[in-house]
Short mmCIF file of C-alpha atoms and ligand atoms in Angstrom, two decimals:
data_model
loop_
_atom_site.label_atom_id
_atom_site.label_comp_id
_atom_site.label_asym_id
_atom_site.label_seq_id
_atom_site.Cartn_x
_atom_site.Cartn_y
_atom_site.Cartn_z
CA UNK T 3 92.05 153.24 107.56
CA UNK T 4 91.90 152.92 103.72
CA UNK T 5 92.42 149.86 101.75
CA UNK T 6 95.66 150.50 100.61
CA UNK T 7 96.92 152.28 103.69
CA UNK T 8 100.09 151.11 104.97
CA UNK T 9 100.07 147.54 106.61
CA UNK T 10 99.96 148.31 110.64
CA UNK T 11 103.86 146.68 111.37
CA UNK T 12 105.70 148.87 109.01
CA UNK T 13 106.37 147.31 106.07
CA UNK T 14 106.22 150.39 104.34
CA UNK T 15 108.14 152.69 106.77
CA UNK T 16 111.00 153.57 104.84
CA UNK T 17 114.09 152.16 105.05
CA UNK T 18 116.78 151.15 108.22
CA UNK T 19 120.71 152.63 108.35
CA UNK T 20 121.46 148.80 106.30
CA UNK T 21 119.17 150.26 103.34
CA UNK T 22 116.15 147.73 103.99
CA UNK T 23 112.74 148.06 104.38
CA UNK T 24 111.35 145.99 107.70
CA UNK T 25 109.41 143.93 104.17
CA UNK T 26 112.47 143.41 102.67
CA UNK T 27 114.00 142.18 106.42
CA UNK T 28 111.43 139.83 106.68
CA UNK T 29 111.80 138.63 103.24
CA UNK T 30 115.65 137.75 103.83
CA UNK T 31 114.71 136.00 107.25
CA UNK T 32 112.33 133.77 105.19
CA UNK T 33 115.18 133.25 102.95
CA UNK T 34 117.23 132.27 105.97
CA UNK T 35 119.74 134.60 104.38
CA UNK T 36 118.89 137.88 106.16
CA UNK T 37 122.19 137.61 108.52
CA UNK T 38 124.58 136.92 105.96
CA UNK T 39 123.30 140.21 104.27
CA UNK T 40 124.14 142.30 107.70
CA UNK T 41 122.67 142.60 111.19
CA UNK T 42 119.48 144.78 111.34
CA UNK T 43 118.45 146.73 114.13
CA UNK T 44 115.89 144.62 116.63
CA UNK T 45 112.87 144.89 114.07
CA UNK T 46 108.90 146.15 115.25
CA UNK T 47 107.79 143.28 114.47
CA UNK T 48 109.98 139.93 114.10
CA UNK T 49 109.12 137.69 111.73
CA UNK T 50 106.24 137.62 108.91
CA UNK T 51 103.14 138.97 110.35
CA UNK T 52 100.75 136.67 111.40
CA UNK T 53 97.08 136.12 110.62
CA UNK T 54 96.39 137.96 113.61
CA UNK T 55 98.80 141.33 112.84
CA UNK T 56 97.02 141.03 109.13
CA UNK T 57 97.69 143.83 107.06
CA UNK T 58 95.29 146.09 106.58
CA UNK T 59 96.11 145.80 102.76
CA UNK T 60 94.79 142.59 103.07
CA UNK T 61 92.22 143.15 104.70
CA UNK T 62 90.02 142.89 108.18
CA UNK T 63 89.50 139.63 109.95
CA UNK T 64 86.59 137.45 108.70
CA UNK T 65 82.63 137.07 109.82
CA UNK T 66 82.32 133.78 109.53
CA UNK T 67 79.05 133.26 108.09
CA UNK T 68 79.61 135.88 105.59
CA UNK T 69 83.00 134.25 104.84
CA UNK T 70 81.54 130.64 104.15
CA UNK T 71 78.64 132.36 101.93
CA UNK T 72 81.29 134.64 100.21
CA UNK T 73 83.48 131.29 99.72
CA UNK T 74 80.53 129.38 98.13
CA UNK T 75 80.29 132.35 95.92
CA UNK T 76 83.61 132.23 94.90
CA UNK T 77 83.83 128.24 94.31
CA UNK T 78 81.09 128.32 91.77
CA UNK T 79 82.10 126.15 88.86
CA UNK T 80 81.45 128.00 85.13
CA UNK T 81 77.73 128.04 84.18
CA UNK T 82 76.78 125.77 80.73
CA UNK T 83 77.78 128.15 78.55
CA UNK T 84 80.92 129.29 79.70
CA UNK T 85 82.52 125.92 80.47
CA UNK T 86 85.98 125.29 80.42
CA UNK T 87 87.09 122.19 78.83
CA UNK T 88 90.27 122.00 79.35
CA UNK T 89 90.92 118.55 81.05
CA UNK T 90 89.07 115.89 83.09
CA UNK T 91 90.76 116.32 86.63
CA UNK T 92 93.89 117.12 88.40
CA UNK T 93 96.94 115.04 86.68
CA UNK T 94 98.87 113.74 89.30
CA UNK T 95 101.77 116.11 88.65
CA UNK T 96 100.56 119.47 86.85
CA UNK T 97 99.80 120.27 83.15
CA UNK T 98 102.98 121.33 81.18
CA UNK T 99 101.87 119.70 77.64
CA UNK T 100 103.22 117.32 76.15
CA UNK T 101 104.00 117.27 72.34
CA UNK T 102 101.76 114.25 72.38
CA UNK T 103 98.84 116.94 72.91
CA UNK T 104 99.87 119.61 70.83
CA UNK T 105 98.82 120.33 67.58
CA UNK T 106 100.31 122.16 64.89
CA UNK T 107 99.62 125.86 66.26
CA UNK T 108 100.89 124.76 69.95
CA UNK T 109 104.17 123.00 68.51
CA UNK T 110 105.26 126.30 66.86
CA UNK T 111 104.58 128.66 70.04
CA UNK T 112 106.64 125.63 72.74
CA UNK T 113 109.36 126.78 69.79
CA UNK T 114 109.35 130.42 70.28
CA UNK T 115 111.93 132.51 71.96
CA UNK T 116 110.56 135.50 74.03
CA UNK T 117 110.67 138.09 71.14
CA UNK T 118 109.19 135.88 68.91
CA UNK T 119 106.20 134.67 71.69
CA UNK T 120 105.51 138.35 72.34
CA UNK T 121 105.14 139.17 68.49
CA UNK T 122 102.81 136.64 67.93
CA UNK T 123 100.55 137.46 70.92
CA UNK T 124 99.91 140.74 69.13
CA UNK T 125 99.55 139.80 66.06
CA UNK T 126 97.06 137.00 67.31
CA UNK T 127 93.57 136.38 65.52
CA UNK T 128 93.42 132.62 67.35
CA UNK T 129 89.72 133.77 68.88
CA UNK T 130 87.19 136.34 68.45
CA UNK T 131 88.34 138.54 71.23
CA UNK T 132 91.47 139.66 69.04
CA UNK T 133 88.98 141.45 66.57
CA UNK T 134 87.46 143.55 69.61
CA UNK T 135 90.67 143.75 71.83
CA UNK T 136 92.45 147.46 71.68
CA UNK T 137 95.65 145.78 73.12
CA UNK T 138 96.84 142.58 73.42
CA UNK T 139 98.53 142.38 77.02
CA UNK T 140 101.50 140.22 77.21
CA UNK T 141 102.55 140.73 81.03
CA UNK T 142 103.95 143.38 83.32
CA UNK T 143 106.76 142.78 85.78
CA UNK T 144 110.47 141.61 85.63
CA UNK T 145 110.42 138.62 83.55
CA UNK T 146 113.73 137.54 85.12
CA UNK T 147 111.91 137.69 88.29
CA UNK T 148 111.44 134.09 90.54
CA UNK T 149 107.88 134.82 91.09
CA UNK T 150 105.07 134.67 88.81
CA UNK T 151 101.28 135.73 89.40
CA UNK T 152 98.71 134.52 86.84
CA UNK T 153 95.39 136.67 86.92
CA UNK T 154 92.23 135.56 84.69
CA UNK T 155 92.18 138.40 81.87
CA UNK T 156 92.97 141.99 80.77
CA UNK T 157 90.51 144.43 82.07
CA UNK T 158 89.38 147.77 80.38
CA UNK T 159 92.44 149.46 81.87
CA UNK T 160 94.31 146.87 80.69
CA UNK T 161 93.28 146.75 77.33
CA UNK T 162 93.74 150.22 77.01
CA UNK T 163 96.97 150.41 78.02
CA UNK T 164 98.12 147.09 77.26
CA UNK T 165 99.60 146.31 80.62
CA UNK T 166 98.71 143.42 82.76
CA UNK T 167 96.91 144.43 86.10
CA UNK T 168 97.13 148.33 86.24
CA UNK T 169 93.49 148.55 87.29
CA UNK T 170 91.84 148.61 90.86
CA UNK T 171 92.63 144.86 91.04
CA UNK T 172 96.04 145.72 90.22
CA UNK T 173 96.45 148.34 92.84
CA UNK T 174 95.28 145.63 95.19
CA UNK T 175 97.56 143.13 93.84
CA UNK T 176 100.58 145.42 94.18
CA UNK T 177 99.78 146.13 97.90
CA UNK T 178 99.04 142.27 98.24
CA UNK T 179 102.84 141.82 96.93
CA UNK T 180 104.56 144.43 98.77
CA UNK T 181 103.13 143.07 101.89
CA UNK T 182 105.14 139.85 100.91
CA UNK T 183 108.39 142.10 100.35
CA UNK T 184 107.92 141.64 96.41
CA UNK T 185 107.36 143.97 93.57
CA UNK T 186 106.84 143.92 89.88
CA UNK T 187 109.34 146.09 89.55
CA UNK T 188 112.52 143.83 91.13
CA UNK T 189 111.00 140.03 91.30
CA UNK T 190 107.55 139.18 90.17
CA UNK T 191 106.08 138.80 86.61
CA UNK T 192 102.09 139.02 86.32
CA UNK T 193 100.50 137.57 83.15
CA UNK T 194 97.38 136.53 82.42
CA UNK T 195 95.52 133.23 81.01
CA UNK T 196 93.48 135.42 78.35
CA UNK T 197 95.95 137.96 76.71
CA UNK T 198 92.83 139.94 75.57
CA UNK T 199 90.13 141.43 76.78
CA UNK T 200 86.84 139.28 76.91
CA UNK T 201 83.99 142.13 76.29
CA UNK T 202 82.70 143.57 78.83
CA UNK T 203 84.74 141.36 80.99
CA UNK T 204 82.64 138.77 81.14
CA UNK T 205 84.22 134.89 82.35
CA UNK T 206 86.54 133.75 79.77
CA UNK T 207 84.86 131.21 77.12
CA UNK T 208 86.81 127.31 76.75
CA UNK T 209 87.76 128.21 73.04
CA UNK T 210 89.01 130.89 73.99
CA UNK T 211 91.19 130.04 77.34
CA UNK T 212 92.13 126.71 74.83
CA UNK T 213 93.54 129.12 72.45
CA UNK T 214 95.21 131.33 74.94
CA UNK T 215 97.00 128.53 77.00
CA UNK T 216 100.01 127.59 74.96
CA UNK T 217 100.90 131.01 75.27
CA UNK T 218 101.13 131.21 78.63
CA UNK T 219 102.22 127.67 78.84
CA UNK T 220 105.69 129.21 76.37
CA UNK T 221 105.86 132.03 78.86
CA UNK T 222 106.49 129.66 81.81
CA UNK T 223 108.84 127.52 79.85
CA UNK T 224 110.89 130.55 78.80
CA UNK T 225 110.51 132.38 82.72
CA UNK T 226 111.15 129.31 84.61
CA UNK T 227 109.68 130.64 87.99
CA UNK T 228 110.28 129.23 91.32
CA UNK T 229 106.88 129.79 92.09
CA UNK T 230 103.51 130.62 90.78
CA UNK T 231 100.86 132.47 92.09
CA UNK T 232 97.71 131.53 90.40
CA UNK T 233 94.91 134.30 90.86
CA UNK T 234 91.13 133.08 90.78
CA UNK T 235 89.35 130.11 89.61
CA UNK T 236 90.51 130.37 85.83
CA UNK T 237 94.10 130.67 86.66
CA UNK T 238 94.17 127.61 88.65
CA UNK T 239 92.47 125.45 86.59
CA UNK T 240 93.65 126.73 83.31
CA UNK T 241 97.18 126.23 85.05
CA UNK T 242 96.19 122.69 86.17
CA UNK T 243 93.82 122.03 83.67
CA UNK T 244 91.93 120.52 86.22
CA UNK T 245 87.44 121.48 86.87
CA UNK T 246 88.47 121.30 90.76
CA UNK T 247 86.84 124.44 92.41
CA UNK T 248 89.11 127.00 94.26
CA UNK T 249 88.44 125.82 97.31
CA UNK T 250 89.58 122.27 96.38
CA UNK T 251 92.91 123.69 94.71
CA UNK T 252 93.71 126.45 97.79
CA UNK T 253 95.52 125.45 101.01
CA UNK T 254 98.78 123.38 99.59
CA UNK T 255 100.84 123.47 96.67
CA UNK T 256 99.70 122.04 93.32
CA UNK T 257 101.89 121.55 90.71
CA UNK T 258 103.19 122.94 87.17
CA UNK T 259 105.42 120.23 86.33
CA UNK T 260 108.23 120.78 88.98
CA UNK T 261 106.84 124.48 89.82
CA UNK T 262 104.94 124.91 92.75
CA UNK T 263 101.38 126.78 92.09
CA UNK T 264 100.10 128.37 94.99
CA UNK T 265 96.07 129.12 94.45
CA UNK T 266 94.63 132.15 95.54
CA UNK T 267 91.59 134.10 95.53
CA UNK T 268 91.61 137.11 92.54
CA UNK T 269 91.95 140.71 93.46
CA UNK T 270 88.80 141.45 92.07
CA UNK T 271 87.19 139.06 93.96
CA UNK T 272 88.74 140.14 96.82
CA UNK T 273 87.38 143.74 96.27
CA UNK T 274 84.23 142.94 96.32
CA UNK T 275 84.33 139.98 99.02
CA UNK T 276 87.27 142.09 101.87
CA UNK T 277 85.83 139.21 104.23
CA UNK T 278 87.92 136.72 101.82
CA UNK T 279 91.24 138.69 102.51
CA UNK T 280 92.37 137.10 105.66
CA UNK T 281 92.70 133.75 103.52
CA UNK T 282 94.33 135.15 100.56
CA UNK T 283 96.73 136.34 103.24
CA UNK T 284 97.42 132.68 104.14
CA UNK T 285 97.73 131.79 100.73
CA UNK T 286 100.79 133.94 100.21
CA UNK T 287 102.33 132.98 103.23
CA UNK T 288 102.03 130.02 102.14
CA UNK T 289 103.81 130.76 98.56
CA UNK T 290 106.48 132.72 100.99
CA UNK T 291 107.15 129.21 102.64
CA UNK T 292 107.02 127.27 99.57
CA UNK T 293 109.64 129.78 98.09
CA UNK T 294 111.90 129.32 100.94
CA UNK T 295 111.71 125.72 100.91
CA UNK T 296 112.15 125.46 96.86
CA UNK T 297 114.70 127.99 96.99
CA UNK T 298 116.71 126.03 99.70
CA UNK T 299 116.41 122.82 97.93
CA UNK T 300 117.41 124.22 94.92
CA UNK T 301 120.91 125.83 96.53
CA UNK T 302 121.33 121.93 98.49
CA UNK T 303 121.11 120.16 94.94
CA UNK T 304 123.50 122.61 93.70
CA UNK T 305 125.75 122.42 96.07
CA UNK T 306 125.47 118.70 96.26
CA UNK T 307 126.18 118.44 92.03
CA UNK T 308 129.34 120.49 92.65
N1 URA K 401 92.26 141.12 86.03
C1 URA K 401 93.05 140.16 85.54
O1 URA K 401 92.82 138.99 85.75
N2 URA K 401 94.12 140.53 84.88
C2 URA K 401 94.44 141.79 84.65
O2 URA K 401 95.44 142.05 84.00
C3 URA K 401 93.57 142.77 85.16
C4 URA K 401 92.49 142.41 85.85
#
């Protein structure tokens, strides 16, 4: 079975007589909303699919050995000349600056509106990469969307067309999301920490993520996600602006401010490491849960300030 087959429990078997997917059933049932919406026919498979039913979008179950060496691989911190200095370690509660920190340049872009943020992304000359860049990449996705995934930087694909994750890594993204019953066409916005291409797509440079950040860092003020996905080792710690490797950062949320980042392993990681899969597959369960519970808090405070 391919990559990007179907997952085994029918997630992508059409739709039942209520108009949902058996995804988009098991979506609502995280919700807790799924039997205020109607009642479904018994499904396959109840519930989200466990790390045993793994879908085969995600991947095949691990070997261990290979998994740990594949992990070490993965957890490697930037060599010396690639070194991110963005921070010293974790702050206690995430990374959303403070004007205390900005400078001139950052103060202007926490002031943008959307239109504004986007313009100035294209036009940007900040680092070298925006003499060699063919495209600037803002996002891709529904910006109005709960859910936002953070990848490292645009690709060639990207660069060429300007659109965040449209590559191989974003074919594996997309089946990574629709096996969580999301899409970037109805509720997930993917950006990136670089917004252009590093050449060759080599790791991204500390200048240059440094430069980058407040963008990103405007986008999430103006999105206001309930959750973020961050994808890779420079999404989380860019994000965090923390040095912690991946495997420090995976396994529980981390925080934005008040938004939950969930730390994952990036797709194009993943495509060359498939033994890695069956974690990134508890990583977005883990987002899924973290949704539900931030989504249900956030309807009891409502309700409560009524
Ligand atoms: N990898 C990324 O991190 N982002 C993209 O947009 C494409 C590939």
């Amino acid at each position: 079975m391919g990559l990007f087959a179907p997952p085994p429990w029918g997630y992508d078997d059409g739709m039942d007589k209520n108009g949902f997917s058996n995804a988009q059933w098991a979506f609502l049932r995280v919700l807790g909303i799924a039997e205020t919406v109607a009642v479904p026919p018994p499904p396959k498979n109840p519930g989200l699919p466990s790390v045993q039913t793994l879908p085969s979008c995600i991947g095949s179950p691990a070997v261990p050995k290979a998994e740990l060496q594949a992990t070490a691989e993965a957890d490697q911190l930037p060599g010396q000349n690639q070194v991110m200095t963005l921070g010293q370690t974790s702050p206690a509660h995430g990374a959303v600056p403070s004007d205390a920190h900005l400078g001139q340049r950052g103060r202007m872009i926490q002031a943008m509106d959307w239109g504004e943020l986007t313009h100035s992304i294209h036009a940007c000359r900040a680092c070298s990469l925006g003499e060699t860049r063919q495209h600037a990449v803002v996002g891709a996705g529904t910006p109005a969307g709960p859910w936002l995934f953070v990848g490292e930087a645009p690709g060639a694909e990207e660069d060429r067309r300007g659109e965040a994750f449209v590559g191989r890594g974003g074919q594996l993204l997309d089946a990574m999301l629709r096996a969580m019953g999301l899409s970037r066409q109805q509720n997930v916005y993917i950006t990136n920490v670089l917004k252009c291409r590093p050449p060759n797509n080599r790791d991204p440079l500390g200048p240059e993520v440094k430069a980058c950040l407040p963008f990103l860092q405007r986008q999430i003020a103006l999105l206001q996600p309930k959750v973020i996905v961050a994808l890779g080792r420079f999404a989380a710690q860019g994000l965090l602006q923390s040095q912690e490797p991946l495997a420090n950062l995976r396994g529980k949320p981390q925080f934005y401010g008040e938004i939950p980042v969930i730390v994952t392993y990036h797709p194009a990681y993943l495509l060359r490491n498939p033994v890695d899969k069956r974690k990134a597959w508890l990583d977005l369960q883990l987002a899924l849960r973290t949704f539900a519970q931030h989504s249900s808090r956030t309807a009891a405070s409502a309700v409560a300030t009524e």
